[in-house]
Amino acid sequence: MDPKSQRVKLNDGHFIPVLGFGTYAPEEVPKSEALEATKFAIEIGFHHVDSAHLYQNEEQVGQAIRSKIADGTVKREDIFYTSKLWCTSLRPELVQPALEKSLKNLQLDYVDLYIIHSPVSLKPGNEFVPKDESGKLIFDSVDLCHTWEALEKCKDAGLAKSIGVSNFNHKQLEKILNKPGLKYKPVCNQVECHPYLNQSKLLEFCKSHDIVLVAYAALGSQLLSEWVNSNNPVLLEDLVLSAIAKKHKQTPALVALRYQIQRGVVVLAKSFNKKRIKENMQVFDFELTPEDMKAIDGLNRNIRYYDFQQAIGHPDYPFSEEY
Ligand code: NAP
């Protein structure tokens, strides 16, 4: 099989490609860049595309996917597309309408994966980030088990082939797994994961329940966005990563991506730059040694770029738990 087509089996029988194309960019980046970058990524072999209602680019990402189907580059079934249910739609009655809205923007009949973007429920409405006069987030109160049941209905309706979660800690996953009458287990937990936050305990927990861990910010993000804590060190300047990269005649970015694939993690890489999109595909061209893997494991220092600090105090804020 073409190594670029490497996939892993999800617990519901569907397959997810191990390398995914991330599409999140800060608001000031023109949405047309998401269109062009996604088209290019599909042309050079990315079969897994990650977006979300929050990113406000599903129109362009959907257009890119459809245009690459129309010109014969891929078939719909070759593409694995993930969308996410935003925090303002976690009430069960809002779940299917939110997915239908994404599908309308995408102009697709189904998504391959629909995940709860974050366990932190926010006040429903048109604002993505509802705040009160003092600038504090306005929380909502939702039982995540009820949200999950609404996702199960979306799968039964054929609107999502697979369903999962994102930014859940192990206790929140356990709550879903232990829910009486559970019909489908989450297929994945998409979380921040890179050598400075390697999530080894959460990964072990997920593996033991046949849940795939999907890594975001695998390159250490670097986005100048309201969501990213920019006081942290730059991952891709790490000396250990650089030395391993040099040894393999690769780049630190490729080492960071390869690290995830070799430990059984599905990895996302965002780039809107053609040279770097192409470079990221080279993750299949080399292998790290067990010593390299051990050295990278040793870099873990619990640095979280997306800490969602505004949501501290929410009863479902996920990052106060150890894992
Ligand atoms: P990322 O993939 O860690 O990093 C992207 C940054 O690295 C970009 O600034 C990109 O810039 C640069 N880059 C890409 N390839 C490179 C290379 N080969 N060498 C050097 N620099 C490189 O960050 P992310 O976008 O924060 O996360 C990835 C994806 O995960 C997102 O796009 C999104 O789809 C998803 N995500 C999900 C959540 C969630 O809550 N579930 C949160 C955050 C992100 P250029 O574009 O200039 O190349």
Short mmCIF file of C-alpha atoms in Angstrom, two decimals, residues 141-313:
data_model
loop_
_atom_site.label_atom_id
_atom_site.label_comp_id
_atom_site.label_asym_id
_atom_site.label_seq_id
_atom_site.Cartn_x
_atom_site.Cartn_y
_atom_site.Cartn_z
CA SER A 141 -24.92 23.84 32.03
CA VAL A 142 -25.31 20.66 29.99
CA ASP A 143 -25.00 16.98 30.85
CA LEU A 144 -22.39 15.75 28.35
CA CYS A 145 -24.05 12.32 28.32
CA HIS A 146 -27.12 13.96 26.81
CA THR A 147 -24.98 15.72 24.21
CA TRP A 148 -23.42 12.35 23.42
CA GLU A 149 -26.84 10.73 22.90
CA ALA A 150 -27.64 13.45 20.36
CA LEU A 151 -24.39 12.67 18.52
CA GLU A 152 -25.37 8.99 18.45
CA LYS A 153 -28.58 10.03 16.70
CA CYS A 154 -26.55 11.95 14.09
CA LYS A 155 -24.61 8.77 13.37
CA ASP A 156 -27.82 6.76 13.09
CA ALA A 157 -29.21 9.39 10.70
CA GLY A 158 -26.14 8.94 8.46
CA LEU A 159 -25.01 12.55 8.87
CA ALA A 160 -21.75 11.48 10.54
CA LYS A 161 -20.02 8.16 9.85
CA SER A 162 -18.19 8.27 13.17
CA ILE A 163 -18.51 10.30 16.36
CA GLY A 164 -15.99 11.31 18.96
CA VAL A 165 -14.82 13.99 21.36
CA SER A 166 -12.10 16.59 21.71
CA ASN A 167 -10.39 18.15 24.72
CA PHE A 168 -11.90 15.60 27.10
CA ASN A 169 -9.91 14.42 30.13
CA HIS A 170 -10.00 10.75 31.13
CA LYS A 171 -12.76 11.29 33.71
CA GLN A 172 -15.00 12.90 31.11
CA LEU A 173 -14.30 10.02 28.72
CA GLU A 174 -15.09 7.57 31.49
CA LYS A 175 -18.40 9.28 32.10
CA ILE A 176 -19.42 8.67 28.48
CA LEU A 177 -18.02 5.12 28.47
CA ASN A 178 -19.96 4.26 31.65
CA LYS A 179 -23.20 5.89 30.51
CA PRO A 180 -26.13 3.49 30.92
CA GLY A 181 -27.45 2.51 27.48
CA LEU A 182 -24.34 3.69 25.61
CA LYS A 183 -24.87 2.87 21.93
CA TYR A 184 -21.53 3.98 20.43
CA LYS A 185 -18.20 4.61 22.11
CA PRO A 186 -16.32 7.77 21.09
CA VAL A 187 -13.93 6.71 18.31
CA CYS A 188 -11.38 9.37 19.20
CA ASN A 189 -10.31 12.09 21.59
CA GLN A 190 -8.66 14.96 19.72
CA VAL A 191 -6.33 16.79 22.11
CA GLU A 192 -3.28 19.01 22.13
CA CYS A 193 -0.29 16.69 21.90
CA HIS A 194 3.38 17.31 21.07
CA PRO A 195 6.77 16.59 22.65
CA TYR A 196 6.23 19.29 25.34
CA LEU A 197 2.80 17.80 26.25
CA ASN A 198 3.01 14.20 25.20
CA GLN A 199 -0.21 13.07 26.93
CA SER A 200 1.31 9.67 27.73
CA LYS A 201 -1.25 8.85 30.46
CA LEU A 202 -4.23 9.94 28.40
CA LEU A 203 -2.82 8.01 25.43
CA GLU A 204 -2.52 4.86 27.52
CA PHE A 205 -6.07 5.33 28.80
CA CYS A 206 -7.41 5.87 25.26
CA LYS A 207 -5.56 2.85 23.89
CA SER A 208 -6.95 0.66 26.66
CA HIS A 209 -10.48 1.63 25.54
CA ASP A 210 -9.80 1.37 21.79
CA ILE A 211 -10.14 5.15 21.40
CA VAL A 212 -7.76 6.82 18.95
CA LEU A 213 -5.89 9.86 20.22
CA VAL A 214 -5.70 12.57 17.57
CA ALA A 215 -2.97 15.17 18.13
CA TYR A 216 -3.51 18.84 17.45
CA ALA A 217 -0.85 21.55 17.77
CA ALA A 218 1.58 18.70 17.08
CA LEU A 219 4.05 21.31 15.76
CA GLY A 220 3.58 23.51 18.80
CA SER A 221 1.04 25.71 17.03
CA GLN A 222 2.80 29.15 16.89
CA LEU A 223 -0.48 30.79 15.95
CA LEU A 224 -0.93 34.39 16.94
CA SER A 225 -4.48 33.78 17.95
CA GLU A 226 -6.66 34.62 20.94
CA TRP A 227 -6.72 30.89 21.72
CA VAL A 228 -2.95 30.36 21.95
CA ASN A 229 -0.78 31.17 24.95
CA SER A 230 2.23 32.76 23.27
CA ASN A 231 4.39 32.98 26.44
CA ASN A 232 5.51 29.39 25.91
CA PRO A 233 8.79 28.27 24.33
CA VAL A 234 8.76 27.51 20.60
CA LEU A 235 8.67 23.74 20.12
CA LEU A 236 10.29 23.69 16.69
CA GLU A 237 13.37 25.47 18.11
CA ASP A 238 13.98 22.69 20.60
CA LEU A 239 17.62 21.55 20.55
CA VAL A 240 16.90 17.84 21.01
CA LEU A 241 14.35 17.83 18.18
CA SER A 242 16.81 19.78 16.01
CA ALA A 243 19.65 17.32 16.67
CA ILE A 244 17.43 14.31 15.84
CA ALA A 245 16.23 16.08 12.71
CA LYS A 246 19.80 16.79 11.63
CA LYS A 247 20.79 13.15 12.14
CA HIS A 248 17.96 11.99 9.84
CA LYS A 249 18.42 14.88 7.38
CA GLN A 250 14.86 15.97 8.16
CA THR A 251 13.33 19.01 9.88
CA PRO A 252 12.19 19.37 13.52
CA ALA A 253 8.60 19.61 12.23
CA LEU A 254 8.88 16.22 10.54
CA VAL A 255 10.41 14.68 13.65
CA ALA A 256 7.52 16.03 15.75
CA LEU A 257 4.97 14.54 13.32
CA ARG A 258 6.80 11.22 12.94
CA TYR A 259 7.01 10.87 16.74
CA GLN A 260 3.21 10.78 16.97
CA ILE A 261 2.69 8.28 14.17
CA GLN A 262 5.24 5.87 15.68
CA ARG A 263 3.48 5.96 19.08
CA GLY A 264 0.09 5.17 17.56
CA VAL A 265 -1.28 8.70 17.51
CA VAL A 266 -3.13 10.18 14.52
CA VAL A 267 -1.53 13.54 13.85
CA LEU A 268 -2.77 16.83 12.38
CA ALA A 269 -0.48 19.37 10.74
CA LYS A 270 -1.69 22.80 9.70
CA SER A 271 0.09 24.78 7.04
CA PHE A 272 -1.17 27.22 4.43
CA ASN A 273 2.29 27.34 2.83
CA LYS A 274 2.81 25.06 -0.19
CA LYS A 275 6.42 24.25 0.62
CA ARG A 276 5.57 23.25 4.20
CA ILE A 277 2.40 21.35 3.22
CA LYS A 278 4.57 19.29 0.87
CA GLU A 279 7.27 18.89 3.48
CA ASN A 280 4.79 17.51 6.01
CA MET A 281 3.92 14.65 3.62
CA GLN A 282 7.52 13.45 3.94
CA VAL A 283 6.68 12.11 7.40
CA PHE A 284 6.32 8.70 5.73
CA ASP A 285 9.86 8.76 4.28
CA PHE A 286 11.91 8.01 7.40
CA GLU A 287 11.81 6.27 10.76
CA LEU A 288 12.87 7.32 14.26
CA THR A 289 14.92 4.85 16.31
CA PRO A 290 13.79 3.64 19.76
CA GLU A 291 16.51 5.93 21.22
CA ASP A 292 15.12 8.93 19.32
CA MET A 293 11.64 8.11 20.62
CA LYS A 294 12.95 7.89 24.18
CA ALA A 295 14.80 11.20 23.87
CA ILE A 296 11.64 12.90 22.56
CA ASP A 297 9.59 11.34 25.39
CA GLY A 298 12.06 13.03 27.73
CA LEU A 299 11.05 16.49 26.47
CA ASN A 300 7.63 16.35 28.11
CA ARG A 301 7.07 19.39 30.35
CA ASN A 302 3.30 19.90 30.41
CA ILE A 303 3.31 23.01 28.27
CA ARG A 304 -0.14 23.69 26.89
CA TYR A 305 -0.41 26.20 24.04
CA TYR A 306 -4.24 26.11 23.95
CA ASP A 307 -5.08 26.34 27.65
CA PHE A 308 -8.58 27.91 27.28
CA GLN A 309 -7.93 29.84 30.49
CA GLN A 310 -11.08 31.93 30.10
CA ALA A 311 -13.07 28.78 30.86
CA ILE A 312 -11.38 28.03 34.18
CA GLY A 313 -14.19 27.80 36.73
#
